[in-house]
Coordinates of C-alpha atoms in Angstrom, one line a residue:
X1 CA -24.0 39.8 -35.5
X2 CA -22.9 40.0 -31.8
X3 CA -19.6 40.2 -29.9
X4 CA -19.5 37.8 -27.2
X5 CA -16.5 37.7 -24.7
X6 CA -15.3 35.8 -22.1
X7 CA -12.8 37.0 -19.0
X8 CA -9.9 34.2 -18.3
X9 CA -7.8 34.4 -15.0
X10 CA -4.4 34.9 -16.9
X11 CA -1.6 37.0 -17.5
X12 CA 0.6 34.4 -19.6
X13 CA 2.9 36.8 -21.9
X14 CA 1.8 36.8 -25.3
X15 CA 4.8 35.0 -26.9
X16 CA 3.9 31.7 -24.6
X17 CA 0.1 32.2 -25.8
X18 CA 1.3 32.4 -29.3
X19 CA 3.2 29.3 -29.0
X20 CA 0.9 27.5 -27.3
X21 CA -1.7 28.6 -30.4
X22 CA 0.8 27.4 -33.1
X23 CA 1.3 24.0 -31.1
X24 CA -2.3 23.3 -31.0
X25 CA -2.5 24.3 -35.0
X26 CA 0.2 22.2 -35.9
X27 CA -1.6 19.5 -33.8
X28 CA -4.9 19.9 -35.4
X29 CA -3.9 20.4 -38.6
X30 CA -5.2 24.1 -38.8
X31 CA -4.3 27.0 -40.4
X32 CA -1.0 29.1 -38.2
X33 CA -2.3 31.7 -35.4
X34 CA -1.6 35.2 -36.3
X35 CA -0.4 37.6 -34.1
X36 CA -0.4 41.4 -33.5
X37 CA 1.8 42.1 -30.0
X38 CA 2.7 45.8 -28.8
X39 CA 0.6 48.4 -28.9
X40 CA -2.9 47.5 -30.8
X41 CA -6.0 48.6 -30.1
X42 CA -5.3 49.6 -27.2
X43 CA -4.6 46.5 -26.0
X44 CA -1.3 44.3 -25.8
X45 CA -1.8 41.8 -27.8
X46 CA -4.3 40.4 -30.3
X47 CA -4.2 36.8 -31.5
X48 CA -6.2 34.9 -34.1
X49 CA -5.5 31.3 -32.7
X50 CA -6.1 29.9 -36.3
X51 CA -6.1 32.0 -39.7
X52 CA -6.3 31.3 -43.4
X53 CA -4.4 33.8 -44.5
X54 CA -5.1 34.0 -48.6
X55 CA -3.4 36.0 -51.3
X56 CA -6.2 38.3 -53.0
X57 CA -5.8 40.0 -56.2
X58 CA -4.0 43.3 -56.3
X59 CA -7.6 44.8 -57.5
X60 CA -8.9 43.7 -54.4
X61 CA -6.4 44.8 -52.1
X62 CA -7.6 47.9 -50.4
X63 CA -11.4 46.4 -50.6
X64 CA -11.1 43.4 -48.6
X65 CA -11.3 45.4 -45.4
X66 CA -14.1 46.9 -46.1
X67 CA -16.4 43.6 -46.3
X68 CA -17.7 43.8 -42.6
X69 CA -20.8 42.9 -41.2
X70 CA -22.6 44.9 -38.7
X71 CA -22.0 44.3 -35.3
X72 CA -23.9 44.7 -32.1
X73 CA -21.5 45.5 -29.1
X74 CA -23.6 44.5 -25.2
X75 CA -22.2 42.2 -22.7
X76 CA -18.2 43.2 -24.3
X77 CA -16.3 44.9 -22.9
X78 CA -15.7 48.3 -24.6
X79 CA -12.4 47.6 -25.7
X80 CA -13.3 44.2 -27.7
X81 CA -12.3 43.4 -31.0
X82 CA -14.0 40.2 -31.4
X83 CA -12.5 39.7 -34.8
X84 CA -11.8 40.7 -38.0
X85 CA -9.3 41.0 -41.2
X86 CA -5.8 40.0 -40.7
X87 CA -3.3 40.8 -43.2
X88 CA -0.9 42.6 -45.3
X89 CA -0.7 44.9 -48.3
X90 CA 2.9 44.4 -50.0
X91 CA 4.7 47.0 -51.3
X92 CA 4.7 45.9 -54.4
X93 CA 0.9 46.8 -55.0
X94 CA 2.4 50.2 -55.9
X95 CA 5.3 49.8 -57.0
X96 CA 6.5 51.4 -60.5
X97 CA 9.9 49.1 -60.8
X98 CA 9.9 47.0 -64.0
X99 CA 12.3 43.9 -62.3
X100 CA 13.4 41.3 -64.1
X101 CA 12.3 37.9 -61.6
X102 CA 8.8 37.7 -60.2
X103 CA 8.3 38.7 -56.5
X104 CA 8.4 35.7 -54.4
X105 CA 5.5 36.5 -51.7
X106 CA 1.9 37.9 -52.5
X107 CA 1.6 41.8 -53.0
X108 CA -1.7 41.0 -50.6
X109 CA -3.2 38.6 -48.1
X110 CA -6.1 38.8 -46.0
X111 CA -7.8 36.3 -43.6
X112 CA -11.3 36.5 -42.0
X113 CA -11.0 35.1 -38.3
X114 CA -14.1 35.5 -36.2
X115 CA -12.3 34.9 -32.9
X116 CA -9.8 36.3 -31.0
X117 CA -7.7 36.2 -27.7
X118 CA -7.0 39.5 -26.8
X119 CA -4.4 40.3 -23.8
X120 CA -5.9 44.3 -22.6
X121 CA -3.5 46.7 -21.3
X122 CA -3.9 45.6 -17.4
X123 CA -2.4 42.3 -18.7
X124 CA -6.0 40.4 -18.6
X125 CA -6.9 38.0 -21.4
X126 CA -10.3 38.1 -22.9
X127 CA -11.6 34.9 -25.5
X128 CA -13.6 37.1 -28.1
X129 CA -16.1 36.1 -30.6
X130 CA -18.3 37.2 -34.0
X131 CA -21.8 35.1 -33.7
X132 CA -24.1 35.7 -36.3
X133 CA -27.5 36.5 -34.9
X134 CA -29.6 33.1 -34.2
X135 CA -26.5 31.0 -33.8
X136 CA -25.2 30.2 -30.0
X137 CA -21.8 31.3 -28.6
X138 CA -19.1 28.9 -29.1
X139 CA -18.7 27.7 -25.6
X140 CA -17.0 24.4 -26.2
X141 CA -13.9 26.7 -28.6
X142 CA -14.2 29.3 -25.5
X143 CA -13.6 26.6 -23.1
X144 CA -10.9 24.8 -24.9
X145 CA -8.9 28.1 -25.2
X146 CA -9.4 29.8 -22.1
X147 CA -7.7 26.1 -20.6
X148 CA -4.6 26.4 -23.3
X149 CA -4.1 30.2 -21.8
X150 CA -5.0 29.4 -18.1
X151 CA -3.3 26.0 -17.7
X152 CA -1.8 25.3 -20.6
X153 CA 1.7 24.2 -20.4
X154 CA 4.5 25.3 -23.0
X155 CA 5.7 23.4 -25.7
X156 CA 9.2 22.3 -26.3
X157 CA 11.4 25.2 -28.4
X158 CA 11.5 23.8 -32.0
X159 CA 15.4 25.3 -32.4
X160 CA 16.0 27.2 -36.2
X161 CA 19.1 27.1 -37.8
X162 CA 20.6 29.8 -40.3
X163 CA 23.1 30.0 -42.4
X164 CA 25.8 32.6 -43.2
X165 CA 23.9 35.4 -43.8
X166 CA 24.4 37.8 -46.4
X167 CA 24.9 41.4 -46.4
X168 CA 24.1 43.6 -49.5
X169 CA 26.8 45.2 -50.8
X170 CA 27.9 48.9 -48.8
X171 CA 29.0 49.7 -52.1
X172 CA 26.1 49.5 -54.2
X173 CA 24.0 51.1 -51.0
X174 CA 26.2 54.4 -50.6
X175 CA 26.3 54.9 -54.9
X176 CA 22.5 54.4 -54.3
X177 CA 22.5 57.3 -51.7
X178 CA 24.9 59.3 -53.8
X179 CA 22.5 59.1 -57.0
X180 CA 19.4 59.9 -54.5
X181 CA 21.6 63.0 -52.7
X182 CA 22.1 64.0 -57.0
X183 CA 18.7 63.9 -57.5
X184 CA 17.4 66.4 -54.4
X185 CA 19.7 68.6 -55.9
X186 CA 18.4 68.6 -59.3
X187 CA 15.6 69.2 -58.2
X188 CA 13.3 65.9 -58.4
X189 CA 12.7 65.2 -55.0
X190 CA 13.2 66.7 -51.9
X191 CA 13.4 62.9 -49.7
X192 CA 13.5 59.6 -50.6
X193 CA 14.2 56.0 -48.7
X194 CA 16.8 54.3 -50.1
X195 CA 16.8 50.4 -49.0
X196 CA 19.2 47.0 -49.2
X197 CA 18.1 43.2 -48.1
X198 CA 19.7 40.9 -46.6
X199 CA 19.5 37.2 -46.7
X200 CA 20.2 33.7 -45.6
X201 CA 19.3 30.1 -45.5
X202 CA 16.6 29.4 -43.0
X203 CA 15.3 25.9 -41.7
X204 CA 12.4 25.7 -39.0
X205 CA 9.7 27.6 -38.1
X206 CA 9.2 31.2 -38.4
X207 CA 6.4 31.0 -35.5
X208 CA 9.6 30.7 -33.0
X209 CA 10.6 33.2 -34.3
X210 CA 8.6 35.6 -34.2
X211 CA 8.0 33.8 -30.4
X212 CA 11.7 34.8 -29.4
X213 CA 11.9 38.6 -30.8
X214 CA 8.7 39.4 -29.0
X215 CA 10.0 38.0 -26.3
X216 CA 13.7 39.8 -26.2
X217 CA 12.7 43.1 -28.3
X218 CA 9.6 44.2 -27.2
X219 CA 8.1 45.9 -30.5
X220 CA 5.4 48.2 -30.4
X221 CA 4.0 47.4 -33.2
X222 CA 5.0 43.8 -34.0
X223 CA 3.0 41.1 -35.9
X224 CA 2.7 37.5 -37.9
X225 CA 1.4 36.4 -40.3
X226 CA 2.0 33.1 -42.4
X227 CA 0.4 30.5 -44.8
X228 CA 1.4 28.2 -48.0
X229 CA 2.7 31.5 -49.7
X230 CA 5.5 32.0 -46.9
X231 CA 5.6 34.1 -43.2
X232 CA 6.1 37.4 -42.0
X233 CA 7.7 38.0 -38.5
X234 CA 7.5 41.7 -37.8
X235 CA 9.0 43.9 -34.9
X236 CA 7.9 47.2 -36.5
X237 CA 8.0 50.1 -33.9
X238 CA 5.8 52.3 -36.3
X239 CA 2.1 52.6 -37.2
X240 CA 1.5 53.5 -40.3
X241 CA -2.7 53.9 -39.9
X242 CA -4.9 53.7 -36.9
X243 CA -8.8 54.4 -37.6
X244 CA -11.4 53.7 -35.0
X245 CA -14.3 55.5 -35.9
X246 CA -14.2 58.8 -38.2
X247 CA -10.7 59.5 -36.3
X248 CA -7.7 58.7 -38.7
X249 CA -4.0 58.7 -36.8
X250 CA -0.6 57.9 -38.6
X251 CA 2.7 58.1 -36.6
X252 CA 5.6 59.1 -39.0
X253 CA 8.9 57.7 -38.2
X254 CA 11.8 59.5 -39.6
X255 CA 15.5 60.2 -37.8
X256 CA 17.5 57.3 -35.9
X257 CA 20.7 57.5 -33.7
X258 CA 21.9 54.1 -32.3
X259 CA 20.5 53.2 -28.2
X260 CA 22.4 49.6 -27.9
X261 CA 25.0 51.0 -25.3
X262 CA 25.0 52.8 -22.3
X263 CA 26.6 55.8 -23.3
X264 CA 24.3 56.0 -26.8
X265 CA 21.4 57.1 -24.1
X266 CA 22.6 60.6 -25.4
X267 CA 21.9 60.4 -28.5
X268 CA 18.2 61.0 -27.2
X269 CA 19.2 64.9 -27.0
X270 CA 21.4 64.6 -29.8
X271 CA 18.9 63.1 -31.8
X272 CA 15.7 65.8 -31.3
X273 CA 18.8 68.7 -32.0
X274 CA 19.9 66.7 -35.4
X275 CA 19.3 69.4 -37.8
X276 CA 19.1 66.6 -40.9
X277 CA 16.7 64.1 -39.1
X278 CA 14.4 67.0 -37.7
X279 CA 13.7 68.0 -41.5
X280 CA 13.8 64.9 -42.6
X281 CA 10.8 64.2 -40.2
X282 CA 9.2 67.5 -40.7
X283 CA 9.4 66.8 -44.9
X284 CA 7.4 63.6 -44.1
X285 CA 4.6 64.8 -41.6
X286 CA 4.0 67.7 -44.7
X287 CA 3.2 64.5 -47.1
X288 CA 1.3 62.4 -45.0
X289 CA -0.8 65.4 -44.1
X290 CA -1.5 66.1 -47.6
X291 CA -2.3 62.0 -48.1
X292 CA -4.8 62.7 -45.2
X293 CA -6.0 66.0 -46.2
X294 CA -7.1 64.2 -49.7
X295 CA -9.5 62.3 -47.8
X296 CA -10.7 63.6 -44.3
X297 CA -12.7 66.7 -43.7
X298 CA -11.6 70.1 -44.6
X299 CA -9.4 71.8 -42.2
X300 CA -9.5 68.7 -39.7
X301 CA -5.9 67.1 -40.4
X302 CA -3.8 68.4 -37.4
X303 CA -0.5 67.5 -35.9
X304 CA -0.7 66.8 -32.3
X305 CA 2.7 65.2 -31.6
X306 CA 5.8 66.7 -33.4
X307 CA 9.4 65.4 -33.0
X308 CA 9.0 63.0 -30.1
X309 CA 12.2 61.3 -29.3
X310 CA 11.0 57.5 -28.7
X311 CA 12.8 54.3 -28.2
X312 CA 13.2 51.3 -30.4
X313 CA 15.2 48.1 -30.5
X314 CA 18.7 49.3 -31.0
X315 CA 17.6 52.5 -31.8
X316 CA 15.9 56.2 -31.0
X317 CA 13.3 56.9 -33.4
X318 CA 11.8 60.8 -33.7
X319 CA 8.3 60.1 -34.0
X320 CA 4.9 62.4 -35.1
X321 CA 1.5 62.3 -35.4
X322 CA -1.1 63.6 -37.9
X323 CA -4.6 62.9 -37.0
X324 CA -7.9 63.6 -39.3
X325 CA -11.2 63.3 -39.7
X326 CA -13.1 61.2 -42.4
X327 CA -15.9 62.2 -43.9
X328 CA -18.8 59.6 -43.6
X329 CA -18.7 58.9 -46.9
X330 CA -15.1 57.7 -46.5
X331 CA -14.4 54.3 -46.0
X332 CA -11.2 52.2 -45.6
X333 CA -11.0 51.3 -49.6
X334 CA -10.6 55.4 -50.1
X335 CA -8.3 55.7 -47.1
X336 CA -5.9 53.1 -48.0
X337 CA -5.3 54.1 -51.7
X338 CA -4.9 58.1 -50.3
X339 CA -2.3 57.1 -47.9
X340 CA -0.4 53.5 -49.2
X341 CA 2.4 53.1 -49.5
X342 CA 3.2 54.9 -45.9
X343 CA 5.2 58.1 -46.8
X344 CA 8.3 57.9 -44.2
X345 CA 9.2 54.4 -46.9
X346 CA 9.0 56.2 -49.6
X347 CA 9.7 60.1 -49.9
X348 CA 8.0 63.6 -50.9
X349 CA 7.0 63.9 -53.1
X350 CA 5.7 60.3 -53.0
X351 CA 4.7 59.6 -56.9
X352 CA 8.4 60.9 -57.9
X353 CA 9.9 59.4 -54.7
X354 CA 8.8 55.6 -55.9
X355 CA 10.4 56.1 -59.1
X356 CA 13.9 56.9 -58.2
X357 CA 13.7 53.9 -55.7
X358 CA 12.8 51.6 -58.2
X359 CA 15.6 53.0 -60.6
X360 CA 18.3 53.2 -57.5
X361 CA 17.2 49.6 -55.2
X362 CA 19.3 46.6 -56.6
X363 CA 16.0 43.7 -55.5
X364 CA 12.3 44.8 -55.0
X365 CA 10.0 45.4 -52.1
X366 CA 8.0 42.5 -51.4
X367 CA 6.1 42.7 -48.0
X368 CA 8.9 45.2 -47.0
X369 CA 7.9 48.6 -46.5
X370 CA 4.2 47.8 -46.7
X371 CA 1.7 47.3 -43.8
X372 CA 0.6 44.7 -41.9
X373 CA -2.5 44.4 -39.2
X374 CA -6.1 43.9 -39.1
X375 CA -9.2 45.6 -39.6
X376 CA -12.3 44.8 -37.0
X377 CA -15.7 45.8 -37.5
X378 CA -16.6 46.6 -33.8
X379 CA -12.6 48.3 -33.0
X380 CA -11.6 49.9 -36.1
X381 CA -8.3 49.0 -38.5
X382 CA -4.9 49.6 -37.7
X383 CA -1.9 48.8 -39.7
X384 CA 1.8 48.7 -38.9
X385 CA 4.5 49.5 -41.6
X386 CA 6.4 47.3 -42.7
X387 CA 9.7 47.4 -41.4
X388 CA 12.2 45.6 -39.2
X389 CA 10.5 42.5 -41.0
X390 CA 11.7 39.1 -41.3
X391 CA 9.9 37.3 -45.1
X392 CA 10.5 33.5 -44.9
X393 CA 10.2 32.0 -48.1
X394 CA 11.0 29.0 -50.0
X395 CA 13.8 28.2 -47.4
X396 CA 15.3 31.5 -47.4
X397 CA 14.7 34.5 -44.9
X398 CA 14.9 38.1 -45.8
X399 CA 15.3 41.6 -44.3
X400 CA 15.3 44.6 -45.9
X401 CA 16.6 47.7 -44.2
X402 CA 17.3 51.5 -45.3
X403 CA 16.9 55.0 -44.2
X404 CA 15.7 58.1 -45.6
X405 CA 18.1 60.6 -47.6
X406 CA 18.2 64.4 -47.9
X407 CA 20.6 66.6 -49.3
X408 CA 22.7 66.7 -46.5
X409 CA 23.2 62.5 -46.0
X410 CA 26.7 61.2 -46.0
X411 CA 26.7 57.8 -47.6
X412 CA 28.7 55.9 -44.7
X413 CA 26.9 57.1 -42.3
X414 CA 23.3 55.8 -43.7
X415 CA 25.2 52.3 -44.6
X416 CA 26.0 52.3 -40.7
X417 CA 22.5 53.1 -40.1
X418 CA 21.3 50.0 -41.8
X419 CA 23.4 48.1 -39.8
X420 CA 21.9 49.8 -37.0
X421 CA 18.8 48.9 -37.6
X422 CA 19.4 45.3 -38.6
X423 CA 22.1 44.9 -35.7
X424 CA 18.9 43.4 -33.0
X425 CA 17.1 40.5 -35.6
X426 CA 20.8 39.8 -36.7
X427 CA 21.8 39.1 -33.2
X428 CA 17.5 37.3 -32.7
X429 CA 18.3 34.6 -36.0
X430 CA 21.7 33.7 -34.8
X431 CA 20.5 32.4 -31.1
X432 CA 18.2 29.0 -32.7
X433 CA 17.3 28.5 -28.7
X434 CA 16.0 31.4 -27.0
X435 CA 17.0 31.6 -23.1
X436 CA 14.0 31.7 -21.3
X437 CA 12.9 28.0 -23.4
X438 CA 15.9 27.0 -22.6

C-alpha cells in the first residue's frame, strides 16, 4: 500500500470544510465526516470526509488499532496521514460501577477511512489517500474534493434548538467531594476525579455543532465523531496519548483557575503558585509515568515539560508531559490497556481511584472521560481525552464535567469549578445560529 497526496490552493478554516463534508454526506447518502481540529499530528486539522463509524466489542477495543497495513511513504509529503482508524474508547470499557440502566452510547467505535483532507500547520490543505498496490489513485474522489475545499460554497446553517438544560445537583456534587476528601484521609487514595452531567433536550444536528465550537473556542484537541449509535462533539484541550514511532507522549492536565475575564488573566501566576493544583498535577505525572514505565523501555520515561500554565476555553489549565520509549515488541493493544483510562480522569492510585468514583458519581461515564482520535499507519495514533464533550443521543445531549480532589479541596469551590468549565459549551448550545453563518 501507498500514500498518495494531492496539494489544493486553499486555506478555508476547518469548520467551513467540515460543513461542506457533512453537506455533501447528507446529500449522498453517506456515512457523517469525522473530524479531529487543533493540534493533531502536527497538523491543524484532519478530516475523514465520510466514516462508518461501528461499535466493536469491548474485547476488541484496544486491538482494532492495531490492524494496519504496511505502508510505503514516496511522493507524500512527510507529514501525511493518508488515513487510518477513527474512533473512541468509552470509559465505560473499564469501569468497575455496577449501575442499574444500560449505558446509552457504545463503550467503543472505530472506523477505517482510507482518505483524508488534512489542513498542515502553514494553513495548506492536502487530499490524502491509502491505495493498495496495483490499484490507481482515486483521481475522480481527489478531484471532486479538492473543488468542495477550493470553490466550494457553504451551506446554509441548519439552526439547533435546546431545551432548558439541566444542572446536576451542587448538593449531591460537594457530598461526593466530601466523601472523596474522607477517603484521602483514610488512607485509600491519595486523588481522585469526582464528576456530574448535565443534560437537555436537543433537536438538530450535532455536526453544527461541533461546526460552531470550533469555530468560537478554538480547542486544541477537539474532535467528532458520529453514526446510528449517537455523536460526540468534543473541544478537549488535553491529549491523553501521542505515539509516532517508538516515541510515546501524554500531556497531563490537572489544576484550573477561571480566564473568561480580563482581570482572571492573573490567575495565570496564581495558578503555577496554587499549592493544591501544583500537587494535584505532580500526583498525576507520578501515575502516568508508572502507566508508561509498565510498558516502554527501562529507564526511558522522562518528564520534559512540568507545570506549564496553558490556556483553555474559559479556563488556565497546568499542563505536563511524560514521554517514553516503547520497546519494539510493544504495540498499540499493550500501550492502550497500560495507560486507559487516562490518569488525570481518574486518580492515583488508578485501580482504587475508579472504585470510589463509581461508588461516589450519581450516572456513569459513557464516552466521558475516555479518548477519542485516530490511529494512522504512516503518522502514528494520537488520542484526546475525553472531556469538555458534548454525547447526543436519542434526542438528548449530555456533558459531563468535574475536577480532581485532594485533601485540601473545599467543596464549593470544585462545584464552581464545574461551572467553570462548562460555562463556554453552555453559552455554544444556547446560540442555535452561530454569527459568522449568520
Amino acid at each position: 500500500m501507498r500514500v498518495v497526496a494531492w496539494p489544493l490552493a486553499s486555506d478555508t478554516a476547518p469548520e467551513r470544510v467540515f460543513r461542506r463534508l457533512s453537506e455533501r454526506a447528507l446529500a449522498l447518502g453517506l456515512a457523517p465526516p469525522a473530524a479531529l481540529v487543533g493540534d493533531w499530528f502536527g497538523s491543524r486539522a484532519v478530516l475523514a470526509p465520510t466514516l462508518s463509524a461501528e461499535p466493536v466489542d469491548d474485547a476488541e477495543a484496544f486491538a482494532i488499532p492495531c490492524q494496519q497495513p504496511s505502508v510505503a511513504v514516496t511522493s507524500a509529503p512527510a507529514d501525511a496521514i493518508g488515513g487510518g482508524w477513527f474512533g473512541y474508547l468509552g470509559y465505560g470499557l473499564t469501569d468497575p460501577g455496577a449501575w442499574d440502566s444500560p449505558r446509552r452510547l457504545p463503550n467503543a467505535v472505530w472506523g477505517w477511512a482510507d482518505h483524508v483532507l488534512r489542513q498542515d500547520r502553514r494553513g495548506r490543505w492536502w487530499f490524502e489517500a491509502l491505495v493498495p498496490d496495483g490499484q490507481p489513485a482515486p483521481e475522480q474522489l481527489a478531484a471532486e474534493l479538492i473543488a468542495l475545499v477550493d470553490r466550494g460554497e457553504d451551506p446554509p446553517a441548519r439552526p439547533w434548538t435546546v431545551g432548558r438544560l439541566a444542572r446536576p445537583s451542587a448538593e449531591l456534587h460537594m457530598d461526593a467531594v466530601r466523601a472523596c476528601v474522607a477517603a484521602i484521609g483514610e488512607g485509600e487514595i491519595f486523588q481522585a476525579n469526582v464528576c456530574s452531567e448535565f443534560s437537555a433536550p436537543f433537536d438538530g444536528d450535532p455536526a453544527e455543532v461541533y461546526a460552531a465550537g470550533v469555530g468560537r473556542l478554538r480547542p486544541t484537541r477537539s474532535a467528532y465523531l458520529a453514526g446510528e449509535w449517537g455523536a460526540l462533539s468534543s473541544f478537549s484541550p488535553e491529549l491523553f496519548l501521542s505515539r509516532r514511532g517508538n516515541i510515546v507522549r501524554s500531556s497531563p492536565i490537572k489544576g484550573t483557575l477561571p480566564r473568561r475575564l480580563p482581570e482572571h488573566n492573573a490567575n495565570a501566576r496564581l495558578l503555577r503558585q496554587s499549592t493544591k493544583d501544583v500537587a494535584e498535577n505532580v500526583m498525576i505525572v507520578d501515575l502516568v509515568r508508572n502507566d508508561l514505565g509498565r510498558v516502554c523501555a527501562t529507564g526511558s520515561v522522562t518528564v520534559p515539560e512540568l507545570l506549564t500554565v496553558c490556556p483553555a476555553p474559559g479556563v488556565w489549565h497546568l499542563v505536563s508531559t511524560v514521554e517514553g520509549s516503547l520497546p519494539s515488541t510493544v504495540d498499540d493493544d499493550e500501550l492502550l490497556a497500560a495507560a486507559f483510562p487516562p490518569g488525570s480522569v481518574t486518580g492515583a492510585p488508578k485501580l482504587r481511584a475508579l472504585e470510589i468514583v463509581a461508588e461516589l458519581e450519581v450516572t456513569p461515564r459513557e464516552a466521558y472521560c475516555g479518548a477519542i482520535g485516530l490511529a494512522s499507519p504512516v503518522a502514528g495514533m494520537e488520542l484526546n481525552v475525553v472531556i469538555r464533550t458534548l454525547e447526543f443521543h436519542g434526542g438528548t445531549v449530555r456533558l459531563g464535567v468535574g475536577g480532581g480532589i485532594t485533601a485540601d479541596s473545599d467543596p464549593a469551590a470544585e462545584w464552581q469549578e464545574c461551572l467553570t468549565k462548562a460555562a463556554p459549551i453552555e453559552t455554544l448550545l444556547a446560540t442555535p445560529l452561530p454569527t459568522a453563518l449568520r
